């Protein structure tokens, strides 16, 4: 019921719409019809937040109209720097209007004025009539309209809680003495979002200081004679601009719009209308929040034609119907005695598939201990088996399930099942049989989406699972542990994990079939889970003494580079501070006439900026050198020893199959894919990765130019294919063609340019991009690309055909049918479309390379197990596999690994694999 006090919420529609757009930029919400529903979803959630929690008596939503406003007449450049409206907003804004109407909320708009003017006007009028008014918007500029009983209500976003600003909060946030000085602040400092210019050189701190002294922009401009230096000069030069900026920033509070109290009264929503909209948009969770869900009324369920015998109030399964499943009145069961465990195992043995999930003491599978294990083999029915904290007792209980978990005829289902497989290995259980991972399955369907169970449950089951934080608290130092809870406290949470995952499998499986992902999932991604689990369990040994020595050397090199930087700069400063570094480079040394700045107004000093300056200014190259030493030391050399497991003294990385949209594997703790190889110092880190003992050596097997070979095969370019078949250097061949010289006449500079073009083409490189990479004029880069396409016309045709096909299908596909969805490839925005087109070219090539090495890993793993070799595959990095090889097995492993990698997927060009051995990874590579 609404509160007795009259409360009015006024929503700035487009401010909330843009907020929703940015919230779903990285992980767009696409429904089954292909509609991007992020904007209406985000807006509706914000609307429901206040309707259900704040219970306003009155509410209105203000929209901007398409007509020009008085501000555009005052200043033609007003909002001129805004990019073209994103397409999801173009599509989503009308849907938002429909939803607002479905809630029976009036839409407030008036040609010539913006939503903030309408809200500012109505807020003032309502406050005079005794309303408590909340202006709902993420836009802080509304602070100027805050007064007694009028508040700025900033909704929660990106983990931040709701923020309600009254007069005192506005004064503190803007650092002013009066609310109306917010307009003066904006007049002085400007507003980049709306392209309000302000006064150059005046930021928030300076503006606040000036207003405390002079009170307003007008008074300040009358007294510039009291100022000095550049500030005085700028204020006098840009005085008209300051007054204009203040006027542009001022929210009008006298818009000719009436305050219609009755019309704004919130009386509830139009259920049939909203149900239709939500059904069309597939907003199942929101519909459930609003309309509830009908109770099924069915307390027991079973398959048809099942004979049930009731004995002592317990349901028993007859042998005649051994695969029959039941749910009882209590769906989740604690199984904590031998008799019940035996019965559960008996039931599990009769299944074609079941889901299981482990509860553990932590997220690191190598270090964590099992607290309990849950099973589910029928919807809304699950069983939780707790285990002792004593390792021997825990192993004894878990091994009672060894037979069924190792039964290779029964499918095991899980969410991130690799974790459960890994943690059970420590208890002597090798989970076997076909594996099914709902997280990986969903990754194939929506590679750029979120794949955690909570998101999947909400999207596919219209259900929000219990959060682990309700049991053990939020992440941080004070978070508890599952081990500290009683089994009775864990049973529902643990059982739910298994039950929900089982239900998700049955929801996702039809989508896998519909998208023709069965082979990719069941022959590549799921078999790879066992391969990765074995690799992670083995781990790799590192030479901590070598790392310690390297750390000292890097420290010395850092100090040396730091001193050289100070000498060039003529002063000491904090090199790690972007602000201080920018001041040295661009204010003191004036390396660039017009340096770039970040959104915060600081000089940009990133790697890209410094790399461009490195050839011209020694200090830039020294800073890059200093940064490399610091990063190598902190990220790898000093960090790796802390990752060594106390269990076996090795490092156990965590491979992730569902992160990279291209299909590439990624890894964390440590991130093997990011270990630097382009610099001499970076390569030295590989020296610390060593065999397990003196009876082993390391072997590296690395695909040679795999992506270029795939490009040659896909494009069927005869020139490239013949070069690869004849074993010629592809970069020399390309250089000879592009620069029209004999292969013998190709110099290192030509080959380097050709190499950049060869690899750049795979990523759809532009003339500008090539010019930046090679540090050559754009015209020269354009000529090189033009010459390349003239000499390799089939490559150009392949790229054009690939883009056209992607525009038709809105996805690109790898050789094994992996899809990279490109929903922006038909965008009217040139930049957005260009990015999608480059992905259309690259995704099939990079994704097919990922497919190939995954197939090779599975085949090599299976062969090594079959041959019962003592050697182990221990790492995968980009296009390289690393093995801990038992001495004496080198020759057989080298021959078979090379053969399996080369033949993993058949192409029109031969694959080449470089094999190396060594006493450390650097030597082997």
PDB file of N, CA and C in Angstrom, residues 215-299:
ATOM      1  N   UNK A 215      31.304  34.094  -5.247  1.00  0.00           N
ATOM      2  CA  UNK A 215      29.867  33.831  -5.137  1.00  0.00           C
ATOM      3  C   UNK A 215      29.189  33.363  -6.399  1.00  0.00           C
ATOM      4  N   UNK A 216      29.522  33.933  -7.569  1.00  0.00           N
ATOM      5  CA  UNK A 216      28.862  33.560  -8.821  1.00  0.00           C
ATOM      6  C   UNK A 216      29.791  33.860  -9.983  1.00  0.00           C
ATOM      7  N   UNK A 217      29.421  33.327 -11.155  1.00  0.00           N
ATOM      8  CA  UNK A 217      30.208  33.586 -12.363  1.00  0.00           C
ATOM      9  C   UNK A 217      30.213  35.079 -12.672  1.00  0.00           C
ATOM     10  N   UNK A 218      29.050  35.720 -12.532  1.00  0.00           N
ATOM     11  CA  UNK A 218      28.929  37.138 -12.864  1.00  0.00           C
ATOM     12  C   UNK A 218      29.849  37.991 -11.980  1.00  0.00           C
ATOM     13  N   UNK A 219      29.822  37.719 -10.678  1.00  0.00           N
ATOM     14  CA  UNK A 219      30.662  38.484  -9.756  1.00  0.00           C
ATOM     15  C   UNK A 219      32.146  38.214 -10.005  1.00  0.00           C
ATOM     16  N   UNK A 220      32.435  36.977 -10.339  1.00  0.00           N
ATOM     17  CA  UNK A 220      33.825  36.613 -10.640  1.00  0.00           C
ATOM     18  C   UNK A 220      34.346  37.401 -11.839  1.00  0.00           C
ATOM     19  N   UNK A 221      33.539  37.489 -12.883  1.00  0.00           N
ATOM     20  CA  UNK A 221      33.971  38.171 -14.100  1.00  0.00           C
ATOM     21  C   UNK A 221      34.117  39.686 -13.890  1.00  0.00           C
ATOM     22  N   UNK A 222      33.383  40.205 -12.911  1.00  0.00           N
ATOM     23  CA  UNK A 222      33.519  41.631 -12.596  1.00  0.00           C
ATOM     24  C   UNK A 222      34.826  41.928 -11.851  1.00  0.00           C
ATOM     25  N   UNK A 223      35.418  40.882 -11.277  1.00  0.00           N
ATOM     26  CA  UNK A 223      36.568  41.098 -10.396  1.00  0.00           C
ATOM     27  C   UNK A 223      37.807  40.318 -10.842  1.00  0.00           C
ATOM     28  N   UNK A 224      37.969  40.136 -12.128  1.00  0.00           N
ATOM     29  CA  UNK A 224      39.141  39.396 -12.618  1.00  0.00           C
ATOM     30  C   UNK A 224      40.455  40.127 -12.340  1.00  0.00           C
ATOM     31  N   UNK A 225      40.357  41.428 -12.041  1.00  0.00           N
ATOM     32  CA  UNK A 225      41.585  42.181 -11.738  1.00  0.00           C
ATOM     33  C   UNK A 225      42.253  41.690 -10.450  1.00  0.00           C
ATOM     34  N   UNK A 226      41.481  40.916  -9.642  1.00  0.00           N
ATOM     35  CA  UNK A 226      42.045  40.378  -8.404  1.00  0.00           C
ATOM     36  C   UNK A 226      42.804  39.069  -8.628  1.00  0.00           C
ATOM     37  N   UNK A 227      42.748  38.564  -9.872  1.00  0.00           N
ATOM     38  CA  UNK A 227      43.403  37.295 -10.198  1.00  0.00           C
ATOM     39  C   UNK A 227      44.724  37.542 -10.907  1.00  0.00           C
ATOM     40  N   UNK A 228      45.469  36.456 -11.106  1.00  0.00           N
ATOM     41  CA  UNK A 228      46.761  36.584 -11.759  1.00  0.00           C
ATOM     42  C   UNK A 228      46.965  35.493 -12.800  1.00  0.00           C
ATOM     43  N   UNK A 229      47.947  35.696 -13.654  1.00  0.00           N
ATOM     44  CA  UNK A 229      48.456  34.673 -14.550  1.00  0.00           C
ATOM     45  C   UNK A 229      47.461  34.147 -15.568  1.00  0.00           C
ATOM     46  N   UNK A 230      47.633  32.859 -15.891  1.00  0.00           N
ATOM     47  CA  UNK A 230      46.840  32.211 -16.941  1.00  0.00           C
ATOM     48  C   UNK A 230      45.360  32.167 -16.593  1.00  0.00           C
ATOM     49  N   UNK A 231      45.045  32.001 -15.307  1.00  0.00           N
ATOM     50  CA  UNK A 231      43.645  31.947 -14.881  1.00  0.00           C
ATOM     51  C   UNK A 231      42.960  33.271 -15.182  1.00  0.00           C
ATOM     52  N   UNK A 232      43.587  34.373 -14.850  1.00  0.00           N
ATOM     53  CA  UNK A 232      43.037  35.705 -15.134  1.00  0.00           C
ATOM     54  C   UNK A 232      42.847  35.876 -16.640  1.00  0.00           C
ATOM     55  N   UNK A 233      43.860  35.474 -17.398  1.00  0.00           N
ATOM     56  CA  UNK A 233      43.809  35.615 -18.864  1.00  0.00           C
ATOM     57  C   UNK A 233      42.657  34.814 -19.455  1.00  0.00           C
ATOM     58  N   UNK A 234      42.496  33.572 -19.016  1.00  0.00           N
ATOM     59  CA  UNK A 234      41.440  32.711 -19.551  1.00  0.00           C
ATOM     60  C   UNK A 234      40.046  33.222 -19.196  1.00  0.00           C
ATOM     61  N   UNK A 235      39.881  33.664 -17.950  1.00  0.00           N
ATOM     62  CA  UNK A 235      38.565  34.154 -17.543  1.00  0.00           C
ATOM     63  C   UNK A 235      38.165  35.412 -18.318  1.00  0.00           C
ATOM     64  N   UNK A 236      39.120  36.263 -18.599  1.00  0.00           N
ATOM     65  CA  UNK A 236      38.819  37.475 -19.374  1.00  0.00           C
ATOM     66  C   UNK A 236      38.586  37.145 -20.847  1.00  0.00           C
ATOM     67  N   UNK A 237      39.390  36.230 -21.376  1.00  0.00           N
ATOM     68  CA  UNK A 237      39.249  35.843 -22.788  1.00  0.00           C
ATOM     69  C   UNK A 237      37.939  35.111 -23.036  1.00  0.00           C
ATOM     70  N   UNK A 238      37.592  34.241 -22.082  1.00  0.00           N
ATOM     71  CA  UNK A 238      36.417  33.377 -22.288  1.00  0.00           C
ATOM     72  C   UNK A 238      35.238  33.782 -21.396  1.00  0.00           C
ATOM     73  N   UNK A 239      35.128  35.066 -21.096  1.00  0.00           N
ATOM     74  CA  UNK A 239      34.057  35.527 -20.198  1.00  0.00           C
ATOM     75  C   UNK A 239      32.678  35.265 -20.791  1.00  0.00           C
ATOM     76  N   UNK A 240      32.510  35.568 -22.090  1.00  0.00           N
ATOM     77  CA  UNK A 240      31.214  35.330 -22.740  1.00  0.00           C
ATOM     78  C   UNK A 240      30.888  33.844 -22.749  1.00  0.00           C
ATOM     79  N   UNK A 241      31.929  33.038 -22.967  1.00  0.00           N
ATOM     80  CA  UNK A 241      31.740  31.579 -22.993  1.00  0.00           C
ATOM     81  C   UNK A 241      31.320  31.067 -21.620  1.00  0.00           C
ATOM     82  N   UNK A 242      31.849  31.653 -20.571  1.00  0.00           N
ATOM     83  CA  UNK A 242      31.486  31.242 -19.214  1.00  0.00           C
ATOM     84  C   UNK A 242      30.014  31.539 -18.930  1.00  0.00           C
ATOM     85  N   UNK A 243      29.567  32.733 -19.334  1.00  0.00           N
ATOM     86  CA  UNK A 243      28.150  33.109 -19.122  1.00  0.00           C
ATOM     87  C   UNK A 243      27.226  32.228 -19.961  1.00  0.00           C
ATOM     88  N   UNK A 244      27.650  31.945 -21.215  1.00  0.00           N
ATOM     89  CA  UNK A 244      26.857  31.071 -22.070  1.00  0.00           C
ATOM     90  C   UNK A 244      26.771  29.675 -21.461  1.00  0.00           C
ATOM     91  N   UNK A 245      27.897  29.176 -20.969  1.00  0.00           N
ATOM     92  CA  UNK A 245      27.937  27.831 -20.386  1.00  0.00           C
ATOM     93  C   UNK A 245      27.018  27.731 -19.176  1.00  0.00           C
ATOM     94  N   UNK A 246      26.993  28.781 -18.375  1.00  0.00           N
ATOM     95  CA  UNK A 246      26.112  28.776 -17.204  1.00  0.00           C
ATOM     96  C   UNK A 246      24.656  28.716 -17.638  1.00  0.00           C
ATOM     97  N   UNK A 247      24.322  29.482 -18.670  1.00  0.00           N
ATOM     98  CA  UNK A 247      22.943  29.498 -19.155  1.00  0.00           C
ATOM     99  C   UNK A 247      22.561  28.147 -19.744  1.00  0.00           C
ATOM    100  N   UNK A 248      23.493  27.517 -20.456  1.00  0.00           N
ATOM    101  CA  UNK A 248      23.221  26.204 -21.049  1.00  0.00           C
ATOM    102  C   UNK A 248      23.024  25.143 -19.965  1.00  0.00           C
ATOM    103  N   UNK A 249      23.788  25.263 -18.877  1.00  0.00           N
ATOM    104  CA  UNK A 249      23.737  24.261 -17.807  1.00  0.00           C
ATOM    105  C   UNK A 249      22.537  24.433 -16.884  1.00  0.00           C
ATOM    106  N   UNK A 250      21.914  25.599 -16.948  1.00  0.00           N
ATOM    107  CA  UNK A 250      20.804  25.896 -16.042  1.00  0.00           C
ATOM    108  C   UNK A 250      19.555  25.122 -16.435  1.00  0.00           C
ATOM    109  N   UNK A 251      19.009  24.372 -15.491  1.00  0.00           N
ATOM    110  CA  UNK A 251      17.736  23.674 -15.712  1.00  0.00           C
ATOM    111  C   UNK A 251      16.603  24.669 -15.511  1.00  0.00           C
ATOM    112  N   UNK A 252      15.759  24.798 -16.540  1.00  0.00           N
ATOM    113  CA  UNK A 252      14.639  25.746 -16.447  1.00  0.00           C
ATOM    114  C   UNK A 252      13.585  25.208 -15.493  1.00  0.00           C
ATOM    115  N   UNK A 253      13.092  26.066 -14.643  1.00  0.00           N
ATOM    116  CA  UNK A 253      12.061  25.646 -13.685  1.00  0.00           C
ATOM    117  C   UNK A 253      10.747  26.395 -13.911  1.00  0.00           C
ATOM    118  N   UNK A 254      10.621  26.992 -15.111  1.00  0.00           N
ATOM    119  CA  UNK A 254       9.384  27.710 -15.434  1.00  0.00           C
ATOM    120  C   UNK A 254       8.835  27.273 -16.792  1.00  0.00           C
ATOM    121  N   UNK A 255       9.011  25.962 -17.086  1.00  0.00           N
ATOM    122  CA  UNK A 255       8.494  25.416 -18.342  1.00  0.00           C
ATOM    123  C   UNK A 255       6.966  25.514 -18.335  1.00  0.00           C
ATOM    124  N   UNK A 256       6.358  25.873 -19.456  1.00  0.00           N
ATOM    125  CA  UNK A 256       4.891  25.977 -19.514  1.00  0.00           C
ATOM    126  C   UNK A 256       4.209  24.606 -19.529  1.00  0.00           C
ATOM    127  N   UNK A 257       4.269  23.927 -18.400  1.00  0.00           N
ATOM    128  CA  UNK A 257       3.635  22.620 -18.265  1.00  0.00           C
ATOM    129  C   UNK A 257       2.907  22.588 -16.930  1.00  0.00           C
ATOM    130  N   UNK A 258       1.684  22.120 -16.941  1.00  0.00           N
ATOM    131  CA  UNK A 258       0.857  22.124 -15.733  1.00  0.00           C
ATOM    132  C   UNK A 258       1.167  20.924 -14.851  1.00  0.00           C
ATOM    133  N   UNK A 259       1.015  21.112 -13.546  1.00  0.00           N
ATOM    134  CA  UNK A 259       1.165  20.006 -12.612  1.00  0.00           C
ATOM    135  C   UNK A 259      -0.210  19.373 -12.410  1.00  0.00           C
ATOM    136  N   UNK A 260      -0.414  18.185 -13.018  1.00  0.00           N
ATOM    137  CA  UNK A 260      -1.706  17.496 -12.950  1.00  0.00           C
ATOM    138  C   UNK A 260      -1.617  16.399 -11.890  1.00  0.00           C
ATOM    139  N   UNK A 261      -2.016  16.724 -10.672  1.00  0.00           N
ATOM    140  CA  UNK A 261      -1.862  15.794  -9.559  1.00  0.00           C
ATOM    141  C   UNK A 261      -2.597  14.485  -9.796  1.00  0.00           C
ATOM    142  N   UNK A 262      -3.830  14.570 -10.290  1.00  0.00           N
ATOM    143  CA  UNK A 262      -4.645  13.365 -10.495  1.00  0.00           C
ATOM    144  C   UNK A 262      -4.029  12.461 -11.557  1.00  0.00           C
ATOM    145  N   UNK A 263      -3.525  13.080 -12.608  1.00  0.00           N
ATOM    146  CA  UNK A 263      -2.943  12.311 -13.712  1.00  0.00           C
ATOM    147  C   UNK A 263      -1.675  11.578 -13.270  1.00  0.00           C
ATOM    148  N   UNK A 264      -0.926  12.178 -12.344  1.00  0.00           N
ATOM    149  CA  UNK A 264       0.322  11.596 -11.886  1.00  0.00           C
ATOM    150  C   UNK A 264       0.129  10.535 -10.799  1.00  0.00           C
ATOM    151  N   UNK A 265      -1.074  10.393 -10.290  1.00  0.00           N
ATOM    152  CA  UNK A 265      -1.325   9.427  -9.226  1.00  0.00           C
ATOM    153  C   UNK A 265      -1.112   8.004  -9.744  1.00  0.00           C
ATOM    154  N   UNK A 266      -0.355   7.219  -8.987  1.00  0.00           N
ATOM    155  CA  UNK A 266      -0.083   5.842  -9.419  1.00  0.00           C
ATOM    156  C   UNK A 266      -1.180   4.928  -8.894  1.00  0.00           C
ATOM    157  N   UNK A 267      -1.905   4.308  -9.820  1.00  0.00           N
ATOM    158  CA  UNK A 267      -3.057   3.482  -9.456  1.00  0.00           C
ATOM    159  C   UNK A 267      -2.844   2.006  -9.762  1.00  0.00           C
ATOM    160  N   UNK A 268      -1.661   1.644 -10.220  1.00  0.00           N
ATOM    161  CA  UNK A 268      -1.401   0.238 -10.558  1.00  0.00           C
ATOM    162  C   UNK A 268      -1.249   0.049 -12.055  1.00  0.00           C
ATOM    163  N   UNK A 269      -0.871  -1.142 -12.456  1.00  0.00           N
ATOM    164  CA  UNK A 269      -0.548  -1.401 -13.860  1.00  0.00           C
ATOM    165  C   UNK A 269      -1.658  -2.135 -14.591  1.00  0.00           C
ATOM    166  N   UNK A 270      -1.550  -2.103 -15.898  1.00  0.00           N
ATOM    167  CA  UNK A 270      -2.479  -2.803 -16.784  1.00  0.00           C
ATOM    168  C   UNK A 270      -1.911  -4.207 -17.010  1.00  0.00           C
ATOM    169  N   UNK A 271      -2.392  -5.188 -16.235  1.00  0.00           N
ATOM    170  CA  UNK A 271      -1.791  -6.525 -16.251  1.00  0.00           C
ATOM    171  C   UNK A 271      -1.824  -7.191 -17.625  1.00  0.00           C
ATOM    172  N   UNK A 272      -2.961  -7.234 -18.332  1.00  0.00           N
ATOM    173  CA  UNK A 272      -2.964  -7.881 -19.657  1.00  0.00           C
ATOM    174  C   UNK A 272      -1.973  -7.230 -20.626  1.00  0.00           C
ATOM    175  N   UNK A 273      -1.903  -5.906 -20.590  1.00  0.00           N
ATOM    176  CA  UNK A 273      -1.002  -5.196 -21.509  1.00  0.00           C
ATOM    177  C   UNK A 273       0.456  -5.524 -21.197  1.00  0.00           C
ATOM    178  N   UNK A 274       0.832  -5.455 -19.907  1.00  0.00           N
ATOM    179  CA  UNK A 274       2.212  -5.746 -19.530  1.00  0.00           C
ATOM    180  C   UNK A 274       2.570  -7.205 -19.753  1.00  0.00           C
ATOM    181  N   UNK A 275       1.624  -8.110 -19.495  1.00  0.00           N
ATOM    182  CA  UNK A 275       1.905  -9.530 -19.723  1.00  0.00           C
ATOM    183  C   UNK A 275       2.251  -9.780 -21.192  1.00  0.00           C
ATOM    184  N   UNK A 276       1.519  -9.099 -22.071  1.00  0.00           N
ATOM    185  CA  UNK A 276       1.790  -9.241 -23.503  1.00  0.00           C
ATOM    186  C   UNK A 276       3.175  -8.725 -23.875  1.00  0.00           C
ATOM    187  N   UNK A 277       3.524  -7.564 -23.316  1.00  0.00           N
ATOM    188  CA  UNK A 277       4.838  -6.969 -23.609  1.00  0.00           C
ATOM    189  C   UNK A 277       5.953  -7.854 -23.064  1.00  0.00           C
ATOM    190  N   UNK A 278       5.807  -8.299 -21.810  1.00  0.00           N
ATOM    191  CA  UNK A 278       6.849  -9.107 -21.186  1.00  0.00           C
ATOM    192  C   UNK A 278       6.987 -10.470 -21.867  1.00  0.00           C
ATOM    193  N   UNK A 279       5.862 -11.011 -22.321  1.00  0.00           N
ATOM    194  CA  UNK A 279       5.929 -12.291 -23.040  1.00  0.00           C
ATOM    195  C   UNK A 279       6.682 -12.123 -24.354  1.00  0.00           C
ATOM    196  N   UNK A 280       6.434 -11.023 -25.058  1.00  0.00           N
ATOM    197  CA  UNK A 280       7.105 -10.744 -26.329  1.00  0.00           C
ATOM    198  C   UNK A 280       8.607 -10.539 -26.113  1.00  0.00           C
ATOM    199  N   UNK A 281       8.962  -9.834 -25.029  1.00  0.00           N
ATOM    200  CA  UNK A 281      10.371  -9.546 -24.753  1.00  0.00           C
ATOM    201  C   UNK A 281      11.060 -10.663 -23.980  1.00  0.00           C
ATOM    202  N   UNK A 282      10.272 -11.643 -23.493  1.00  0.00           N
ATOM    203  CA  UNK A 282      10.770 -12.784 -22.722  1.00  0.00           C
ATOM    204  C   UNK A 282      11.346 -12.348 -21.371  1.00  0.00           C
ATOM    205  N   UNK A 283      10.614 -11.429 -20.703  1.00  0.00           N
ATOM    206  CA  UNK A 283      10.993 -10.971 -19.361  1.00  0.00           C
ATOM    207  C   UNK A 283      10.314 -11.865 -18.325  1.00  0.00           C
ATOM    208  N   UNK A 284      10.789 -13.086 -18.196  1.00  0.00           N
ATOM    209  CA  UNK A 284      10.109 -14.059 -17.329  1.00  0.00           C
ATOM    210  C   UNK A 284      10.253 -13.703 -15.849  1.00  0.00           C
ATOM    211  N   UNK A 285      11.471 -13.306 -15.452  1.00  0.00           N
ATOM    212  CA  UNK A 285      11.689 -13.002 -14.038  1.00  0.00           C
ATOM    213  C   UNK A 285      10.898 -11.773 -13.612  1.00  0.00           C
ATOM    214  N   UNK A 286      10.884 -10.765 -14.463  1.00  0.00           N
ATOM    215  CA  UNK A 286      10.115  -9.557 -14.146  1.00  0.00           C
ATOM    216  C   UNK A 286       8.627  -9.885 -14.059  1.00  0.00           C
ATOM    217  N   UNK A 287       8.156 -10.723 -14.994  1.00  0.00           N
ATOM    218  CA  UNK A 287       6.740 -11.113 -14.964  1.00  0.00           C
ATOM    219  C   UNK A 287       6.404 -11.832 -13.665  1.00  0.00           C
ATOM    220  N   UNK A 288       7.340 -12.666 -13.220  1.00  0.00           N
ATOM    221  CA  UNK A 288       7.111 -13.394 -11.968  1.00  0.00           C
ATOM    222  C   UNK A 288       7.060 -12.429 -10.791  1.00  0.00           C
ATOM    223  N   UNK A 289       7.942 -11.408 -10.807  1.00  0.00           N
ATOM    224  CA  UNK A 289       7.958 -10.415  -9.722  1.00  0.00           C
ATOM    225  C   UNK A 289       6.634  -9.664  -9.651  1.00  0.00           C
ATOM    226  N   UNK A 290       6.079  -9.367 -10.818  1.00  0.00           N
ATOM    227  CA  UNK A 290       4.858  -8.567 -10.855  1.00  0.00           C
ATOM    228  C   UNK A 290       3.592  -9.393 -10.650  1.00  0.00           C
ATOM    229  N   UNK A 291       3.523 -10.510 -11.357  1.00  0.00           N
ATOM    230  CA  UNK A 291       2.258 -11.249 -11.414  1.00  0.00           C
ATOM    231  C   UNK A 291       2.261 -12.535 -10.609  1.00  0.00           C
ATOM    232  N   UNK A 292       3.443 -12.893 -10.047  1.00  0.00           N
ATOM    233  CA  UNK A 292       3.525 -14.139  -9.316  1.00  0.00           C
ATOM    234  C   UNK A 292       3.503 -15.319 -10.263  1.00  0.00           C
ATOM    235  N   UNK A 293       3.509 -16.530  -9.715  1.00  0.00           N
ATOM    236  CA  UNK A 293       3.525 -17.745 -10.524  1.00  0.00           C
ATOM    237  C   UNK A 293       2.486 -18.696  -9.964  1.00  0.00           C
ATOM    238  N   UNK A 294       1.619 -19.258 -10.789  1.00  0.00           N
ATOM    239  CA  UNK A 294       0.584 -20.161 -10.272  1.00  0.00           C
ATOM    240  C   UNK A 294       1.198 -21.407  -9.641  1.00  0.00           C
ATOM    241  N   UNK A 295       0.640 -21.832  -8.539  1.00  0.00           N
ATOM    242  CA  UNK A 295       1.107 -23.051  -7.873  1.00  0.00           C
ATOM    243  C   UNK A 295       0.637 -24.263  -8.672  1.00  0.00           C
ATOM    244  N   UNK A 296       1.525 -25.238  -8.796  1.00  0.00           N
ATOM    245  CA  UNK A 296       1.154 -26.420  -9.580  1.00  0.00           C
ATOM    246  C   UNK A 296       0.124 -27.269  -8.842  1.00  0.00           C
ATOM    247  N   UNK A 297       0.179 -27.266  -7.494  1.00  0.00           N
ATOM    248  CA  UNK A 297      -0.760 -28.066  -6.724  1.00  0.00           C
ATOM    249  C   UNK A 297      -0.400 -29.532  -6.695  1.00  0.00           C
ATOM    250  N   UNK A 298       0.643 -29.932  -7.468  1.00  0.00           N
ATOM    251  CA  UNK A 298       1.025 -31.333  -7.527  1.00  0.00           C
ATOM    252  C   UNK A 298       2.184 -31.574  -6.582  1.00  0.00           C
ATOM    253  N   UNK A 299       1.971 -32.342  -5.560  1.00  0.00           N
ATOM    254  CA  UNK A 299       2.991 -32.564  -4.539  1.00  0.00           C
ATOM    255  C   UNK A 299       3.880 -33.757  -4.872  1.00  0.00           C
TER     256      UNK A 299
END
